[in-house]
Amino acid sequence: MAEPTPPTPPSTPAPTEAAPRHSDDSRMSRFQARGARRFRARDALISVGLTVIILVVLVGPSIRKAGEQMNPGVGRSVILLVGRPAAAIADSLGLTHITHDATAWLSPDQSLSGYPGFATPVAAIGGQAPPVTSDAFDPTTLGLPAPPRRPLTRLLVTGDSLSEPLDQYLAQKLAGKVDVIQDPHIGTAISNTFIVDWAQLAESQVAQDHPQAVVVFIGANEGFPMAGPGGVQVSCCSTEWAALYASRARRMMDTYRQQGAARVYWITVPAVREAAKQKIVRAVDAAVEVAAQPWADQVRIIDSVPVFTPGDVYRDAMPLNGTETIVRESDGIHLNDAGSDYLAGIVDGVLQRDWTLGG
Amino acid sequence: MIFPSIAFAIFFPIVLFLSWTLMPRPARWKPFILLASYVFYAAADPRFCLLLAGATLFNQLAAFVLARVKPPRQRKAIVSVAVAGDLLLLGVFKYYSFFAQQVDDVLNRLHLGLPLPLVTIALPVGISFFTFQAISYTVDVYRGVVKPASLMDFAIYLSFFPHLVAGPIVRAREFLPQLASPRDPEHVAVSAGLGLIGLGLVKKVVIADYLARAIADRVFAVPQAYGAPDVILAAYAYAAQIYCDFSGYTDMAIGLALLLGFEFPQNFDRPYRSLGFREFWRRWHMTLSRFLRDFLYIPLGGNRGGEWFRARNLMLTMLLGGLWHGAAWNFVLWGAFMGGGLVAEHFLIDHTRLHPPAWLRWIITFNLIVFGWVLFRSTSLSLIGTYLSRLTHWTAPTLWSVPVVVAVVGTVGLQLLPSGEMRTVRDRFDRVNPILMGAGLAILIVLVGATVSSQGVPPFIYFRF
């Protein structure tokens, strides 16, 4: 190890014009002043290298997993290039499980083990393709009187980043009347189960929160290939992909509706700015419409497309209360505060048609 | 790419190795570190690299011309154009949507036409920081504080990845001399750097993100759902969160730079031990305070011209400083509050003989700063009103828990310890064998990583600015 040696402070040219003069408030020489021990650059490389080796040995599979859950691109390829051998090394040494067991208690994630995921077929968990039942008809569409409104006291608002800040605005509007559970899961997707499996998550949310109504706004991160019949990967955005997506969404709707005891309010995704993403959004919205068909009485589709992007044409701003107002975030996907507030008002209105708020 | 991410954990060791390998040959090292910094930046959005390159060329051109023009009026015109160009860049990308919306609203109320086009523009990560650095360079060249650097050196100064996206705002006179000669490979503060990276990780991932999840985000999202005890604790929790979030980022940035052989200015110095607003701004985001002082407050006239002028200059500086944090009225209000605090403090010192004891000054200052964070964190003016109105609703606490209280008290309490105690601990870490520090950092990363939710590490608060 190198002996400590005094550092060379960065030289500062003398001021020549009207520059403000102050004492050295940058404290650039603080490491020298406090006598921080200096080592060789080789020591830096060895220590960082050692850090990397220990991380590969202990958590190698996490690197691979991080790569697998990324969208295709250079970043994903690079991380998988490192992650796959790292995971292989870690798996062969067998320390990963010990590390996981030793640190699992630190995780803030709720455990979803015990709940069936998308990989578990519906038939295997005792379900079957539903026959057409009266649930498929909203009585009002048949000219029949609407059933009496029940009191709503517990509402779950969930989804991916789209559901934030919608959840906050909805909670603000319903404060004091309804207990609003805000449960956004940023970066997640129905078509990608790496971060979270929404089939499991929906089951767990229902088991824990017992919501009478669920507002779902998801679809910002979709487009991942999904395993179709026979395990074949189906890429977005074919009719096969839309069918797989609809199946997954329908599974979630069925969970949230709790055999007819609860109502689901599923919001479609308004058109997005980027053409490539819009292709995915169109498939997602079409799939959601199809998915809800068996339970039109309990699963309401709140179509945000005609509200924010009539004709499926993206726009940043729209008239709100007579004033042209920006309603989208600069990413061209999410709603901003004004847009989320407006959408929350629409959802609030739909809720009030079905429920008496606050019991 | 954020520091606590797997992508960066792959990126940095490769860059560190190649950087020290190429360091003895500046002709190779400089293009390499510039490329590495642009790769780092491109991870956010490759299109933003064009903007960074454009800002580099524009300011370098201004510096080049300034170095050759002698007449003061021409020099002043050139520097004015350069600064205006930088501010225009910042204005278009950061403030256009906000101001267009405000102008549009006013015109609508007056039943006037000609609304501005309402479009959203993607905010390039770090634009507030690199434009300020560019301004500081051009103005310092104008003032003669620094000589114009080569285009390569200036490009590295502006894009150097440890400080690129959220500071600290490094001045050209602090960084460019470090590029003049290769960093000494026998003289690297390895343990200090690794210690800062570890400390930053704990501050950000363990404390800041926990406090956000456990209380601050919930209460500030829907304050009307909580009573006074939760609302009060949330304000203190946010004070601890934003300190740990931003100073955690800065610690990591400084630590990474140290491993690469570079030193950055200090950005935080236990701000919550301050006994007044002036002291707070000497301890909080110190590089921004210096920038505002040297490039706004003093050019406005500073302390010259009497106390009214000083008050005006303070208010203007802090209002613009508030607006720098984001295009929203709550940031303007926060800036006004901070400016008002500074003005009031000056007034009390100049016109009264009050000498309250230190503990009382600390209590007043700290609580006023926390109140300021309520303005800062609330996403709208109406939400600020709602938040404050909840202070009169005394209901049973629902979000108080031992870990939250310990995190808040610990974050603030550690800053109140005598300097000597903290220095002793820090000095010990600086001297630890780097191999041990490397192993310790790995274990720490595993433990800290286990506390991260499946949704990953939330972005740093200051990335938005």
mmCIF file of C-alpha atoms in Angstrom, chain B residues 115-337:
data_model
loop_
_atom_site.group_PDB
_atom_site.id
_atom_site.type_symbol
_atom_site.label_atom_id
_atom_site.label_comp_id
_atom_site.label_asym_id
_atom_site.label_seq_id
_atom_site.Cartn_x
_atom_site.Cartn_y
_atom_site.Cartn_z
ATOM 1 C CA PRO B 115 -52.799 32.113 -27.458
ATOM 2 C CA LEU B 116 -49.287 30.693 -27.431
ATOM 3 C CA PRO B 117 -48.940 27.160 -28.743
ATOM 4 C CA LEU B 118 -49.402 24.853 -25.767
ATOM 5 C CA VAL B 119 -46.958 22.036 -26.223
ATOM 6 C CA THR B 120 -44.928 19.980 -23.805
ATOM 7 C CA ILE B 121 -41.186 19.730 -24.281
ATOM 8 C CA ALA B 122 -39.129 16.904 -22.809
ATOM 9 C CA LEU B 123 -36.867 18.199 -20.033
ATOM 10 C CA PRO B 124 -33.302 17.077 -20.693
ATOM 11 C CA VAL B 125 -31.790 15.581 -17.564
ATOM 12 C CA GLY B 126 -29.276 17.866 -15.885
ATOM 13 C CA ILE B 127 -29.971 20.884 -18.117
ATOM 14 C CA SER B 128 -30.212 23.203 -15.100
ATOM 15 C CA PHE B 129 -26.792 22.112 -13.948
ATOM 16 C CA PHE B 130 -24.845 22.120 -17.182
ATOM 17 C CA THR B 131 -26.279 25.454 -18.349
ATOM 18 C CA PHE B 132 -25.239 27.027 -15.029
ATOM 19 C CA GLN B 133 -21.753 25.579 -15.432
ATOM 20 C CA ALA B 134 -21.615 26.909 -18.972
ATOM 21 C CA ILE B 135 -22.673 30.355 -17.774
ATOM 22 C CA SER B 136 -20.065 30.300 -15.022
ATOM 23 C CA TYR B 137 -17.363 29.425 -17.544
ATOM 24 C CA THR B 138 -18.257 32.124 -20.042
ATOM 25 C CA VAL B 139 -18.670 34.792 -17.379
ATOM 26 C CA ASP B 140 -15.443 33.762 -15.662
ATOM 27 C CA VAL B 141 -13.630 34.024 -19.001
ATOM 28 C CA TYR B 142 -15.162 37.469 -19.416
ATOM 29 C CA ARG B 143 -14.052 38.452 -15.939
ATOM 30 C CA GLY B 144 -10.605 37.027 -16.517
ATOM 31 C CA VAL B 145 -10.933 34.540 -13.705
ATOM 32 C CA VAL B 146 -10.144 31.700 -16.087
ATOM 33 C CA LYS B 147 -8.498 31.571 -19.470
ATOM 34 C CA PRO B 148 -10.454 29.964 -22.299
ATOM 35 C CA ALA B 149 -9.883 26.233 -22.225
ATOM 36 C CA SER B 150 -9.409 24.055 -25.250
ATOM 37 C CA LEU B 151 -12.654 22.784 -26.747
ATOM 38 C CA MET B 152 -11.820 19.296 -25.483
ATOM 39 C CA ASP B 153 -11.181 20.475 -21.913
ATOM 40 C CA PHE B 154 -14.328 22.578 -21.867
ATOM 41 C CA ALA B 155 -16.412 19.710 -23.262
ATOM 42 C CA ILE B 156 -15.072 17.422 -20.516
ATOM 43 C CA TYR B 157 -15.727 20.075 -17.865
ATOM 44 C CA LEU B 158 -19.345 20.419 -18.951
ATOM 45 C CA SER B 159 -20.114 16.732 -19.442
ATOM 46 C CA PHE B 160 -17.944 14.971 -16.820
ATOM 47 C CA PHE B 161 -20.405 12.285 -15.779
ATOM 48 C CA PRO B 162 -20.056 12.346 -11.976
ATOM 49 C CA HIS B 163 -21.498 15.887 -11.849
ATOM 50 C CA LEU B 164 -23.444 15.991 -15.123
ATOM 51 C CA VAL B 165 -27.017 15.357 -14.074
ATOM 52 C CA ALA B 166 -27.391 16.828 -10.595
ATOM 53 C CA GLY B 167 -24.223 18.654 -9.686
ATOM 54 C CA PRO B 168 -22.455 19.766 -7.646
ATOM 55 C CA ILE B 169 -22.169 22.874 -9.820
ATOM 56 C CA VAL B 170 -18.418 22.842 -10.325
ATOM 57 C CA ARG B 171 -16.833 26.100 -11.421
ATOM 58 C CA ALA B 172 -14.449 26.116 -14.360
ATOM 59 C CA ARG B 173 -11.669 27.516 -12.176
ATOM 60 C CA GLU B 174 -12.032 24.502 -9.917
ATOM 61 C CA PHE B 175 -12.132 21.834 -12.591
ATOM 62 C CA LEU B 176 -10.093 22.991 -15.576
ATOM 63 C CA PRO B 177 -6.800 23.151 -13.627
ATOM 64 C CA GLN B 178 -7.320 19.480 -12.783
ATOM 65 C CA LEU B 179 -7.321 18.734 -16.516
ATOM 66 C CA ALA B 180 -4.063 20.597 -17.064
ATOM 67 C CA SER B 181 -1.965 17.595 -16.132
ATOM 68 C CA PRO B 182 -2.760 13.897 -15.680
ATOM 69 C CA ARG B 183 -4.069 12.996 -12.240
ATOM 70 C CA ASP B 184 -1.382 11.489 -10.057
ATOM 71 C CA PRO B 185 -1.928 7.694 -9.919
ATOM 72 C CA GLU B 186 0.106 7.521 -6.695
ATOM 73 C CA HIS B 187 -2.185 9.938 -4.996
ATOM 74 C CA VAL B 188 -5.818 8.869 -4.976
ATOM 75 C CA ALA B 189 -8.189 9.242 -2.009
ATOM 76 C CA VAL B 190 -9.543 5.732 -2.518
ATOM 77 C CA SER B 191 -10.970 5.083 0.929
ATOM 78 C CA ALA B 192 -12.509 8.529 1.194
ATOM 79 C CA GLY B 193 -14.141 7.975 -2.202
ATOM 80 C CA LEU B 194 -15.472 4.516 -1.389
ATOM 81 C CA GLY B 195 -16.698 5.774 1.984
ATOM 82 C CA LEU B 196 -18.623 8.594 0.336
ATOM 83 C CA ILE B 197 -20.199 6.235 -2.196
ATOM 84 C CA GLY B 198 -21.333 3.944 0.627
ATOM 85 C CA LEU B 199 -22.610 6.846 2.701
ATOM 86 C CA GLY B 200 -24.495 8.268 -0.266
ATOM 87 C CA LEU B 201 -26.122 4.919 -0.992
ATOM 88 C CA VAL B 202 -27.346 4.564 2.575
ATOM 89 C CA LYS B 203 -28.647 8.140 2.645
ATOM 90 C CA LYS B 204 -30.520 7.796 -0.632
ATOM 91 C CA VAL B 205 -31.770 4.232 -0.725
ATOM 92 C CA VAL B 206 -32.167 3.386 2.939
ATOM 93 C CA ILE B 207 -33.257 6.670 4.511
ATOM 94 C CA ALA B 208 -34.644 8.984 1.809
ATOM 95 C CA ASP B 209 -36.578 6.371 -0.131
ATOM 96 C CA TYR B 210 -37.884 4.784 3.067
ATOM 97 C CA LEU B 211 -39.174 8.095 4.413
ATOM 98 C CA ALA B 212 -40.793 8.857 1.062
ATOM 99 C CA ARG B 213 -42.543 5.488 1.010
ATOM 100 C CA ALA B 214 -43.509 5.376 4.656
ATOM 101 C CA ILE B 215 -44.900 8.860 5.146
ATOM 102 C CA ALA B 216 -43.856 11.837 3.015
ATOM 103 C CA ASP B 217 -45.282 10.782 -0.358
ATOM 104 C CA ARG B 218 -48.521 9.607 1.199
ATOM 105 C CA VAL B 219 -49.237 12.725 3.212
ATOM 106 C CA PHE B 220 -48.159 15.247 0.586
ATOM 107 C CA ALA B 221 -50.296 13.446 -2.029
ATOM 108 C CA VAL B 222 -53.519 13.600 -0.036
ATOM 109 C CA PRO B 223 -53.029 15.793 3.038
ATOM 110 C CA GLN B 224 -56.781 15.996 3.635
ATOM 111 C CA ALA B 225 -56.738 12.307 4.541
ATOM 112 C CA TYR B 226 -54.464 12.878 7.548
ATOM 113 C CA GLY B 227 -54.658 14.673 10.864
ATOM 114 C CA ALA B 228 -52.228 17.137 12.397
ATOM 115 C CA PRO B 229 -49.824 14.590 13.959
ATOM 116 C CA ASP B 230 -49.211 12.857 10.620
ATOM 117 C CA VAL B 231 -49.044 16.110 8.698
ATOM 118 C CA ILE B 232 -46.472 17.514 11.121
ATOM 119 C CA LEU B 233 -44.310 14.400 11.077
ATOM 120 C CA ALA B 234 -44.504 14.315 7.262
ATOM 121 C CA ALA B 235 -42.991 17.803 7.074
ATOM 122 C CA TYR B 236 -40.011 16.777 9.227
ATOM 123 C CA ALA B 237 -39.761 13.499 7.327
ATOM 124 C CA TYR B 238 -39.586 15.375 4.033
ATOM 125 C CA ALA B 239 -36.883 17.640 5.465
ATOM 126 C CA ALA B 240 -34.854 14.523 6.270
ATOM 127 C CA GLN B 241 -35.756 12.887 2.951
ATOM 128 C CA ILE B 242 -34.682 15.740 0.692
ATOM 129 C CA TYR B 243 -31.433 16.185 2.618
ATOM 130 C CA CYS B 244 -30.583 12.484 2.393
ATOM 131 C CA ASP B 245 -31.678 12.283 -1.231
ATOM 132 C CA PHE B 246 -29.696 15.232 -2.530
ATOM 133 C CA SER B 247 -26.685 15.067 -0.255
ATOM 134 C CA GLY B 248 -26.619 11.303 -0.862
ATOM 135 C CA TYR B 249 -26.366 11.930 -4.589
ATOM 136 C CA THR B 250 -23.663 14.530 -4.005
ATOM 137 C CA ASP B 251 -21.685 12.189 -1.751
ATOM 138 C CA MET B 252 -21.728 9.543 -4.476
ATOM 139 C CA ALA B 253 -20.755 12.078 -7.158
ATOM 140 C CA ILE B 254 -17.822 13.347 -5.085
ATOM 141 C CA GLY B 255 -16.769 9.805 -4.181
ATOM 142 C CA LEU B 256 -16.838 8.634 -7.810
ATOM 143 C CA ALA B 257 -14.825 11.679 -8.881
ATOM 144 C CA LEU B 258 -12.273 10.973 -6.149
ATOM 145 C CA LEU B 259 -11.779 7.438 -7.453
ATOM 146 C CA LEU B 260 -11.157 8.930 -10.905
ATOM 147 C CA GLY B 261 -8.627 11.309 -9.332
ATOM 148 C CA PHE B 262 -10.740 14.471 -9.349
ATOM 149 C CA GLU B 263 -11.976 16.678 -6.550
ATOM 150 C CA PHE B 264 -15.291 18.509 -6.470
ATOM 151 C CA PRO B 265 -16.362 21.383 -4.243
ATOM 152 C CA GLN B 266 -18.347 20.649 -1.122
ATOM 153 C CA ASN B 267 -22.118 20.866 -1.566
ATOM 154 C CA PHE B 268 -23.540 20.227 1.909
ATOM 155 C CA ASP B 269 -22.221 20.986 5.355
ATOM 156 C CA ARG B 270 -24.747 19.798 7.939
ATOM 157 C CA PRO B 271 -27.383 22.369 6.937
ATOM 158 C CA TYR B 272 -29.843 21.541 9.720
ATOM 159 C CA ARG B 273 -27.477 22.824 12.372
ATOM 160 C CA SER B 274 -27.848 26.345 10.991
ATOM 161 C CA LEU B 275 -28.769 29.165 13.352
ATOM 162 C CA GLY B 276 -30.188 31.413 10.651
ATOM 163 C CA PHE B 277 -31.192 31.606 7.005
ATOM 164 C CA ARG B 278 -27.856 33.013 5.903
ATOM 165 C CA GLU B 279 -26.027 30.183 7.561
ATOM 166 C CA PHE B 280 -28.468 27.675 6.048
ATOM 167 C CA TRP B 281 -27.647 28.867 2.547
ATOM 168 C CA ARG B 282 -23.949 28.602 3.327
ATOM 169 C CA ARG B 283 -24.500 24.949 4.233
ATOM 170 C CA TRP B 284 -27.270 23.791 1.849
ATOM 171 C CA HIS B 285 -26.555 23.203 -1.856
ATOM 172 C CA MET B 286 -23.473 25.330 -1.402
ATOM 173 C CA THR B 287 -22.473 25.304 -5.056
ATOM 174 C CA LEU B 288 -25.859 26.726 -6.091
ATOM 175 C CA SER B 289 -25.631 29.361 -3.356
ATOM 176 C CA ARG B 290 -22.199 30.401 -4.641
ATOM 177 C CA PHE B 291 -23.496 30.531 -8.192
ATOM 178 C CA LEU B 292 -26.489 32.662 -7.260
ATOM 179 C CA ARG B 293 -24.299 34.949 -5.200
ATOM 180 C CA ASP B 294 -21.568 35.424 -7.823
ATOM 181 C CA PHE B 295 -23.703 35.520 -10.953
ATOM 182 C CA LEU B 296 -26.938 37.066 -9.765
ATOM 183 C CA TYR B 297 -26.857 38.693 -6.329
ATOM 184 C CA ILE B 298 -23.579 40.574 -6.746
ATOM 185 C CA PRO B 299 -24.246 41.667 -10.357
ATOM 186 C CA LEU B 300 -27.616 42.962 -9.138
ATOM 187 C CA GLY B 301 -25.716 45.162 -6.692
ATOM 188 C CA GLY B 302 -25.359 42.826 -3.733
ATOM 189 C CA ASN B 303 -25.119 44.675 -0.445
ATOM 190 C CA ARG B 304 -24.382 47.982 -2.141
ATOM 191 C CA GLY B 305 -26.871 50.862 -2.151
ATOM 192 C CA GLY B 306 -28.448 50.486 1.270
ATOM 193 C CA GLU B 307 -30.691 47.994 2.936
ATOM 194 C CA TRP B 308 -33.648 48.434 0.573
ATOM 195 C CA PHE B 309 -31.486 47.576 -2.403
ATOM 196 C CA ARG B 310 -30.035 44.662 -0.510
ATOM 197 C CA ALA B 311 -33.542 43.438 0.330
ATOM 198 C CA ARG B 312 -34.582 43.798 -3.305
ATOM 199 C CA ASN B 313 -31.511 41.916 -4.493
ATOM 200 C CA LEU B 314 -32.010 39.157 -1.952
ATOM 201 C CA MET B 315 -35.650 38.735 -2.899
ATOM 202 C CA LEU B 316 -34.893 38.678 -6.628
ATOM 203 C CA THR B 317 -32.068 36.211 -6.150
ATOM 204 C CA MET B 318 -34.114 33.842 -4.045
ATOM 205 C CA LEU B 319 -37.198 34.119 -6.266
ATOM 206 C CA LEU B 320 -35.140 33.159 -9.279
ATOM 207 C CA GLY B 321 -33.347 30.528 -7.204
ATOM 208 C CA GLY B 322 -36.744 29.092 -6.322
ATOM 209 C CA LEU B 323 -37.834 29.115 -9.937
ATOM 210 C CA TRP B 324 -34.604 27.339 -10.897
ATOM 211 C CA HIS B 325 -35.896 24.332 -8.997
ATOM 212 C CA GLY B 326 -38.891 23.974 -11.263
ATOM 213 C CA ALA B 327 -41.526 25.680 -13.335
ATOM 214 C CA ALA B 328 -44.267 25.882 -10.720
ATOM 215 C CA TRP B 329 -45.692 28.503 -8.400
ATOM 216 C CA ASN B 330 -44.863 26.547 -5.254
ATOM 217 C CA PHE B 331 -41.145 26.899 -6.055
ATOM 218 C CA VAL B 332 -41.598 30.636 -6.559
ATOM 219 C CA LEU B 333 -43.380 30.808 -3.212
ATOM 220 C CA TRP B 334 -40.593 28.828 -1.582
ATOM 221 C CA GLY B 335 -38.024 31.217 -3.068
ATOM 222 C CA ALA B 336 -40.029 34.181 -1.794
ATOM 223 C CA PHE B 337 -40.187 32.613 1.647
#
